[in-house]
Amino acid sequence: DLQRARDSPSLLGACLKNQVEASQPLVQLARSAFLAATRAYRAFPRELQACFPNDQLHPGHFAASFALRETPRGIARVEKRAAGIDARGKRVGGKGGGKAGGKGSGKA
């Protein structure tokens, strides 16, 4: 019985991860929340950074606190792809931003 009591946090975490993983909208919300919290944590004012050291925050453990099984890098990659941003940080897809009425526009 004592072993079960010690393992209950792991059991609870696994149940939460299973629930999130079973619902795509929950996965998307958890990813977005994780990325927003990560950005917010890094944006603390200089005076508070000593209290919230970014270099001591383990990204994998932080992602797990949002019931995510993915790696933080994988989460960021999926979100960038969903937003239409390539690996270099440039937008992909959509219409080109060329000038209207330029070469080949059909105007004489």
mmCIF file of C-alpha atoms in Angstrom:
data_model
loop_
_atom_site.group_PDB
_atom_site.id
_atom_site.type_symbol
_atom_site.label_atom_id
_atom_site.label_comp_id
_atom_site.label_asym_id
_atom_site.label_seq_id
_atom_site.Cartn_x
_atom_site.Cartn_y
_atom_site.Cartn_z
ATOM 1 C CA ASP A 1 0.000 0.000 0.000
ATOM 2 C CA LEU A 2 2.912 2.349 0.736
ATOM 3 C CA GLN A 3 4.332 1.764 -2.762
ATOM 4 C CA ARG A 4 0.990 2.768 -4.292
ATOM 5 C CA ALA A 5 0.961 5.978 -2.213
ATOM 6 C CA ARG A 6 4.462 6.855 -3.431
ATOM 7 C CA ASP A 7 3.531 6.207 -7.026
ATOM 8 C CA SER A 8 0.255 8.166 -6.984
ATOM 9 C CA PRO A 9 1.829 11.380 -8.371
ATOM 10 C CA SER A 10 3.135 9.399 -11.348
ATOM 11 C CA LEU A 11 -0.252 7.755 -11.784
ATOM 12 C CA LEU A 12 -2.039 11.113 -11.639
ATOM 13 C CA GLY A 13 0.399 12.636 -14.137
ATOM 14 C CA ALA A 14 -0.039 9.722 -16.530
ATOM 15 C CA CYS A 15 -3.847 9.986 -16.298
ATOM 16 C CA LEU A 16 -3.722 13.716 -17.047
ATOM 17 C CA LYS A 17 -1.388 13.162 -19.997
ATOM 18 C CA ASN A 18 -3.697 10.446 -21.348
ATOM 19 C CA GLN A 19 -6.706 12.775 -21.098
ATOM 20 C CA VAL A 20 -4.907 15.612 -22.868
ATOM 21 C CA GLU A 21 -3.461 13.313 -25.527
ATOM 22 C CA ALA A 22 -6.925 11.902 -26.304
ATOM 23 C CA SER A 23 -8.300 15.310 -27.299
ATOM 24 C CA GLN A 24 -6.663 17.306 -30.105
ATOM 25 C CA PRO A 25 -8.185 20.625 -28.917
ATOM 26 C CA LEU A 26 -6.704 20.009 -25.445
ATOM 27 C CA VAL A 27 -3.307 19.208 -26.970
ATOM 28 C CA GLN A 28 -3.384 22.476 -28.929
ATOM 29 C CA LEU A 29 -4.417 24.454 -25.842
ATOM 30 C CA ALA A 30 -1.702 22.815 -23.732
ATOM 31 C CA ARG A 31 0.945 23.560 -26.387
ATOM 32 C CA SER A 32 -0.141 27.191 -26.673
ATOM 33 C CA ALA A 33 -0.237 27.586 -22.892
ATOM 34 C CA PHE A 34 3.227 26.053 -22.537
ATOM 35 C CA LEU A 35 4.730 28.360 -25.167
ATOM 36 C CA ALA A 36 3.016 31.438 -23.706
ATOM 37 C CA ALA A 37 4.183 30.568 -20.187
ATOM 38 C CA THR A 38 7.726 30.001 -21.453
ATOM 39 C CA ARG A 39 7.762 33.399 -23.181
ATOM 40 C CA ALA A 40 6.306 35.072 -20.082
ATOM 41 C CA TYR A 41 8.898 33.429 -17.823
ATOM 42 C CA ARG A 42 11.714 34.762 -20.001
ATOM 43 C CA ALA A 43 10.175 38.247 -20.043
ATOM 44 C CA PHE A 44 10.414 38.955 -16.312
ATOM 45 C CA PRO A 45 11.923 42.370 -15.535
ATOM 46 C CA ARG A 46 15.650 42.398 -14.810
ATOM 47 C CA GLU A 47 15.004 43.011 -11.099
ATOM 48 C CA LEU A 48 13.000 39.774 -10.814
ATOM 49 C CA GLN A 49 15.240 37.552 -12.939
ATOM 50 C CA ALA A 50 17.281 36.633 -9.865
ATOM 51 C CA CYS A 51 14.107 35.175 -8.331
ATOM 52 C CA PHE A 52 13.090 33.411 -11.565
ATOM 53 C CA PRO A 53 16.325 32.177 -13.163
ATOM 54 C CA ASN A 54 15.563 31.044 -16.704
ATOM 55 C CA ASP A 55 18.684 28.877 -16.896
ATOM 56 C CA GLN A 56 17.430 26.718 -14.004
ATOM 57 C CA LEU A 57 14.031 26.015 -15.569
ATOM 58 C CA HIS A 58 14.028 22.537 -17.129
ATOM 59 C CA PRO A 59 11.980 22.863 -20.353
ATOM 60 C CA GLY A 60 10.978 19.188 -20.414
ATOM 61 C CA HIS A 61 9.712 19.245 -16.842
ATOM 62 C CA PHE A 62 7.920 22.523 -17.541
ATOM 63 C CA ALA A 63 6.210 20.964 -20.601
ATOM 64 C CA ALA A 64 5.226 17.946 -18.500
ATOM 65 C CA SER A 65 3.495 20.291 -16.050
ATOM 66 C CA PHE A 66 1.098 21.092 -18.918
ATOM 67 C CA ALA A 67 0.423 17.331 -19.342
ATOM 68 C CA LEU A 68 2.436 17.223 -22.576
ATOM 69 C CA ARG A 69 4.521 14.201 -23.548
ATOM 70 C CA GLU A 70 6.237 16.004 -26.436
ATOM 71 C CA THR A 71 9.646 17.608 -26.163
ATOM 72 C CA PRO A 72 9.695 21.416 -25.955
ATOM 73 C CA ARG A 73 11.487 21.554 -29.326
ATOM 74 C CA GLY A 74 8.789 19.350 -30.865
ATOM 75 C CA ILE A 75 6.060 21.557 -29.409
ATOM 76 C CA ALA A 76 7.642 24.699 -30.861
ATOM 77 C CA ARG A 77 8.099 23.004 -34.250
ATOM 78 C CA VAL A 78 4.433 21.948 -34.425
ATOM 79 C CA GLU A 79 3.204 25.417 -33.423
ATOM 80 C CA LYS A 80 5.456 27.139 -35.978
ATOM 81 C CA ARG A 81 4.268 24.792 -38.702
ATOM 82 C CA ALA A 82 0.638 25.482 -37.741
ATOM 83 C CA ALA A 83 1.332 29.226 -37.898
ATOM 84 C CA GLY A 84 2.947 28.855 -41.326
ATOM 85 C CA ILE A 85 6.502 29.691 -40.235
ATOM 86 C CA ASP A 86 9.475 27.758 -41.653
ATOM 87 C CA ALA A 87 12.676 26.753 -39.853
ATOM 88 C CA ARG A 88 14.294 30.123 -40.684
ATOM 89 C CA GLY A 89 11.444 32.064 -39.065
ATOM 90 C CA LYS A 90 9.906 33.161 -42.378
ATOM 91 C CA ARG A 91 6.228 32.884 -43.264
ATOM 92 C CA VAL A 92 5.412 30.245 -45.850
ATOM 93 C CA GLY A 93 2.356 29.823 -48.021
ATOM 94 C CA GLY A 94 -0.117 32.564 -48.739
ATOM 95 C CA LYS A 95 0.296 35.193 -51.410
ATOM 96 C CA GLY A 96 3.570 36.821 -52.339
ATOM 97 C CA GLY A 97 4.099 40.378 -51.237
ATOM 98 C CA GLY A 98 5.075 41.704 -54.672
ATOM 99 C CA LYS A 99 4.092 45.106 -56.052
ATOM 100 C CA ALA A 100 0.702 45.431 -57.696
ATOM 101 C CA GLY A 101 0.830 46.343 -61.361
ATOM 102 C CA GLY A 102 4.375 45.066 -61.783
ATOM 103 C CA LYS A 103 5.857 43.003 -64.576
ATOM 104 C CA GLY A 104 3.443 40.387 -65.846
ATOM 105 C CA SER A 105 0.392 41.893 -64.164
ATOM 106 C CA GLY A 106 -1.502 42.150 -67.430
ATOM 107 C CA LYS A 107 -1.643 45.967 -67.461
ATOM 108 C CA ALA A 108 -0.414 47.731 -70.600
#
